[in-house]
Tab-separated table of C-alpha atoms in Angstrom:
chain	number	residue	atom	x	y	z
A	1	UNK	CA	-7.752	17.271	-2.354
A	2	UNK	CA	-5.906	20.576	-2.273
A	3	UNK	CA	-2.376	18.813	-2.190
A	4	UNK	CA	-1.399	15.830	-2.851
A	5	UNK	CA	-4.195	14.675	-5.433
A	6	UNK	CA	-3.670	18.218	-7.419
A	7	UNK	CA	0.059	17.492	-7.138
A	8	UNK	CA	-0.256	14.082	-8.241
A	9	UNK	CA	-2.578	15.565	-10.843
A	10	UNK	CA	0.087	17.929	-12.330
A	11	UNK	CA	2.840	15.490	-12.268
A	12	UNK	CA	1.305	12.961	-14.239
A	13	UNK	CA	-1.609	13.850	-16.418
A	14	UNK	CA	-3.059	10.994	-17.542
A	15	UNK	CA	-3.242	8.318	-14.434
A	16	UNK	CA	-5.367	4.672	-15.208
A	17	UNK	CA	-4.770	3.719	-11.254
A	18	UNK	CA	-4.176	5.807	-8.242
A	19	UNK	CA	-3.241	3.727	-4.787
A	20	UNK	CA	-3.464	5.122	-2.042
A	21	UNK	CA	-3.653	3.882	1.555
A	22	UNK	CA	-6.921	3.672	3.944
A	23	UNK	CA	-5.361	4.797	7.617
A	24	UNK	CA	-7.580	7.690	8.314
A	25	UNK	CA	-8.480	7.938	4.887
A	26	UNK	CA	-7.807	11.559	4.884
A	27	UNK	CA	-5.570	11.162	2.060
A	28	UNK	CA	-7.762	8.230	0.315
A	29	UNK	CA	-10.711	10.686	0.541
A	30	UNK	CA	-8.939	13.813	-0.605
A	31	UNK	CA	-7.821	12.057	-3.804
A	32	UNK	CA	-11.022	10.121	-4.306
A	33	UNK	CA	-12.579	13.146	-4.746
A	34	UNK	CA	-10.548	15.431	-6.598
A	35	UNK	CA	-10.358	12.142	-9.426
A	36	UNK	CA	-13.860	12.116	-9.351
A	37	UNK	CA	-13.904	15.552	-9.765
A	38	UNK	CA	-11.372	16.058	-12.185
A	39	UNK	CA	-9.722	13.509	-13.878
A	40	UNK	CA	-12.995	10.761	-13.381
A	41	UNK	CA	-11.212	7.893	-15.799
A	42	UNK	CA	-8.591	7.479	-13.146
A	43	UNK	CA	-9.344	4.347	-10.886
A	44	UNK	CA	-8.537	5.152	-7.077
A	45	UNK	CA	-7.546	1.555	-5.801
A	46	UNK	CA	-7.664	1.705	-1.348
A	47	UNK	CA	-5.141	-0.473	0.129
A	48	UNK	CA	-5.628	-1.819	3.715
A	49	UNK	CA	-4.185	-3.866	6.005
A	50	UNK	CA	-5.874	-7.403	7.307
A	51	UNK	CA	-7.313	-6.328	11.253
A	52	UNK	CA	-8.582	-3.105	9.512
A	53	UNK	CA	-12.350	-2.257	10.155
A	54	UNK	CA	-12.451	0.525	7.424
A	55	UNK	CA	-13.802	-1.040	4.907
A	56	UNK	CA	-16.520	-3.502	6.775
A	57	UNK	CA	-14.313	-6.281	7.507
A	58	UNK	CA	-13.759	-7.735	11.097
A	59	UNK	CA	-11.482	-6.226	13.313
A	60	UNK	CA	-8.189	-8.370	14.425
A	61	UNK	CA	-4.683	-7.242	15.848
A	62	UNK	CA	-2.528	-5.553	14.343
A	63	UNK	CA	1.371	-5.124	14.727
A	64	UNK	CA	2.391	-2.674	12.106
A	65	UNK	CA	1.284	1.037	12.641
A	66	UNK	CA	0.281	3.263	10.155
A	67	UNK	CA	-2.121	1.558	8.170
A	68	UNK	CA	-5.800	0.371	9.266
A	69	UNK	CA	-8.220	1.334	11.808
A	70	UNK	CA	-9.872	0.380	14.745
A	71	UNK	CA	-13.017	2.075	14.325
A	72	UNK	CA	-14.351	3.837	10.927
A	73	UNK	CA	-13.385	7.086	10.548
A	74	UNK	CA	-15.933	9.984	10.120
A	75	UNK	CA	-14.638	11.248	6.801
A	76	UNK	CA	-14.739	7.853	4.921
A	77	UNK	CA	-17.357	7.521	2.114
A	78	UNK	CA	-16.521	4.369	0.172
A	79	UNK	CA	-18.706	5.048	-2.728
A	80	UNK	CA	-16.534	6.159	-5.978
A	81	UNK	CA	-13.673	4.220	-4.843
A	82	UNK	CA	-12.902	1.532	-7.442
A	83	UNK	CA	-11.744	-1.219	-5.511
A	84	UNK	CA	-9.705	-1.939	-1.930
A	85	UNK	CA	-7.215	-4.362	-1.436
A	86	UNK	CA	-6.901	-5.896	2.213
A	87	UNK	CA	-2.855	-7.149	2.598
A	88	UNK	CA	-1.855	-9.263	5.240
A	89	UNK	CA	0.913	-7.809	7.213
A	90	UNK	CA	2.876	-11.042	6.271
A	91	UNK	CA	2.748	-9.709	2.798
A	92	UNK	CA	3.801	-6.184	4.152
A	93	UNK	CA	6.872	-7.279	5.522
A	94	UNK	CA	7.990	-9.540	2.639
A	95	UNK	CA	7.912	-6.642	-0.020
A	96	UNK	CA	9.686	-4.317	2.347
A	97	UNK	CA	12.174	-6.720	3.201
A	98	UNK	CA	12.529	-7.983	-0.431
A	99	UNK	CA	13.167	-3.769	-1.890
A	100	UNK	CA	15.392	-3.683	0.978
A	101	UNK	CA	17.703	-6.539	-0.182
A	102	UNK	CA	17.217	-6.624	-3.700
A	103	UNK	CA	17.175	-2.686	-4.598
A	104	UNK	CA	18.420	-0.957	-1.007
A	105	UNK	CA	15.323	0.720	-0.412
A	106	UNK	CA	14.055	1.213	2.916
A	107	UNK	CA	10.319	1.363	2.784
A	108	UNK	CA	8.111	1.687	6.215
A	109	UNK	CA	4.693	-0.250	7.066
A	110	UNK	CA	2.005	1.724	5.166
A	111	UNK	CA	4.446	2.049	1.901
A	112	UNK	CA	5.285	-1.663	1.920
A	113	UNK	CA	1.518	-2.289	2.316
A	114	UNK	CA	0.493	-0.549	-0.197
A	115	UNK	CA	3.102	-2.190	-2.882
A	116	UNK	CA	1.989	-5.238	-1.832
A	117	UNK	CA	-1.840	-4.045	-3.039
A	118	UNK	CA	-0.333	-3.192	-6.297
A	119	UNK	CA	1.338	-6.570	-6.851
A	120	UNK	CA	-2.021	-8.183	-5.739
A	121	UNK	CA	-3.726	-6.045	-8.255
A	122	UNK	CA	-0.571	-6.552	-11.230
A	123	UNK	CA	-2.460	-9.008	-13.293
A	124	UNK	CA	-5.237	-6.444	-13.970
A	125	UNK	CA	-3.006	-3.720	-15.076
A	126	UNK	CA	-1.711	-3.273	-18.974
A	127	UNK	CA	1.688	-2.960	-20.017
A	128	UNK	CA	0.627	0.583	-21.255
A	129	UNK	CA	-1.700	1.730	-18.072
A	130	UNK	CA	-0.062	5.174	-15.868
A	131	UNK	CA	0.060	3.560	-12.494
A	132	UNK	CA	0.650	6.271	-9.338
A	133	UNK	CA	1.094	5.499	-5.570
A	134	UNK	CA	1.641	7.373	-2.356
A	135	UNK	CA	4.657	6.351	-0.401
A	136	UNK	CA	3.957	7.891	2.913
A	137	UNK	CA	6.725	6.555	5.074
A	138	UNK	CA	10.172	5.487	5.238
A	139	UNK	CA	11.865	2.341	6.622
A	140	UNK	CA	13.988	4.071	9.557
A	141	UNK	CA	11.295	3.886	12.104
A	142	UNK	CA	10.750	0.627	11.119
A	143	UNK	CA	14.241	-1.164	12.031
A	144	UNK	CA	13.438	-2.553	15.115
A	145	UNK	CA	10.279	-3.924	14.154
A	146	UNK	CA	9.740	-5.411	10.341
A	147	UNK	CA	13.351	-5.357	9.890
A	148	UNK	CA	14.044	-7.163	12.681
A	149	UNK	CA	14.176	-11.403	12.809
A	150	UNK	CA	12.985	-11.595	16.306
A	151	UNK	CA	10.130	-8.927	16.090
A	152	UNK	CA	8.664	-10.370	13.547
A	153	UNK	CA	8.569	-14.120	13.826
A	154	UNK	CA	7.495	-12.960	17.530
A	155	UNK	CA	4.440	-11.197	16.026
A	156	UNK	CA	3.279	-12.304	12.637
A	157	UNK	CA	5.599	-15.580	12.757
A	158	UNK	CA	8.643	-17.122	10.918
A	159	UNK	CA	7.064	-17.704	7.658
A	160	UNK	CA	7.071	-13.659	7.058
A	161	UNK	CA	10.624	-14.350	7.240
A	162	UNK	CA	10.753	-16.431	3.902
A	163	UNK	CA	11.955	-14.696	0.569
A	164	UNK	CA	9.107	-12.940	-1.128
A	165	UNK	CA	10.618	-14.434	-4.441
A	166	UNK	CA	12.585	-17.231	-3.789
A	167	UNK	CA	13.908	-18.220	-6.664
A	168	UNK	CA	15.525	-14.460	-6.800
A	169	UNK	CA	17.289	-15.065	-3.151
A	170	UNK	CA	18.484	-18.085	-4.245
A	171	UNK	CA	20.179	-16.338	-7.212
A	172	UNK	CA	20.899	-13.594	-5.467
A	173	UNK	CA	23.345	-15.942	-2.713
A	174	UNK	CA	24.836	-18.125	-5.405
């Protein structure tokens, strides 16, 4: 509240869709409420990750940390958030991969995850909507785990392996 939303806030005045993560929701929360509070025509869009319990949905394994709970946290109070997004971690690990190769940008679990919620959400954002995220992690503890082959077709399996846009890699290699 104090922070991030205020910085957020002061950075970009006018903001149609804030996304922001669910892990302890600490952050989700804090910027739930200081929108509310203060800028109320901003939509705060929670992004999760499949497994997650947070937002009522059944609990499965998860392989990516960062993201997600186990059990609901204390703090979280679901009512003025517009909308959550729950992303596979397949999903996570294709749009991490796919900035990695196609821009050089080494993104970590709970950043990948939530550009994955934003893509979900794309077709019901306007050319002309202020869209903000949090990026709360880098890719670098990440290398041996979504950026690696083995690790994931191990864990989530070799189809997270596939191009996120094909038709791009195929471009890309000729």
């Amino acid at each position: 509240y104090q922070a991030t939303a205020r910085s957020i806030a002061q950075k970009f005045p006018h903001v149609d869709y804030l996304f922001v993560g669910a892990g302890t929701t600490g952050t989700l929360m804090g910027c739930k409420n200081y929108f509310a509070e203060h800028h109320p025509h901003t939509k705060v869009i929670a992004v999760d990750t499949v497994g997650s319990v947070t937002f009522g949905l059944p609990g499965e394994t998860r392989h990516i940390p960062g993201l997600g709970t186990s059990r609901l946290p204390e703090i979280f109070e679901p009512s003025g958030i517009h909308d959550f997004l729950s992303i596979p971690e397949e999903q996570t690990i294709k749009v991490c991969r796919w900035l990695a190769q196609r821009y050089g940008l080494l993104f970590g679990g709970s950043t990948g995850t939530v550009l994955a919620g934003i893509q979900q959400w794309a077709p019901n954002i306007r050319p002309d909507d202020v869209v903000v995220t949090i990026s709360p992690d880098m890719g670098e503890r990440y290398l041996e785990t979504i950026y690696s082959d083995d690790w994931v077709s191990q864990r989530i399996g070799a189809a997270a392996l596939h191009p996120l846009f094909p038709e791009i890699a195929l471009a890309l290699s000729a």
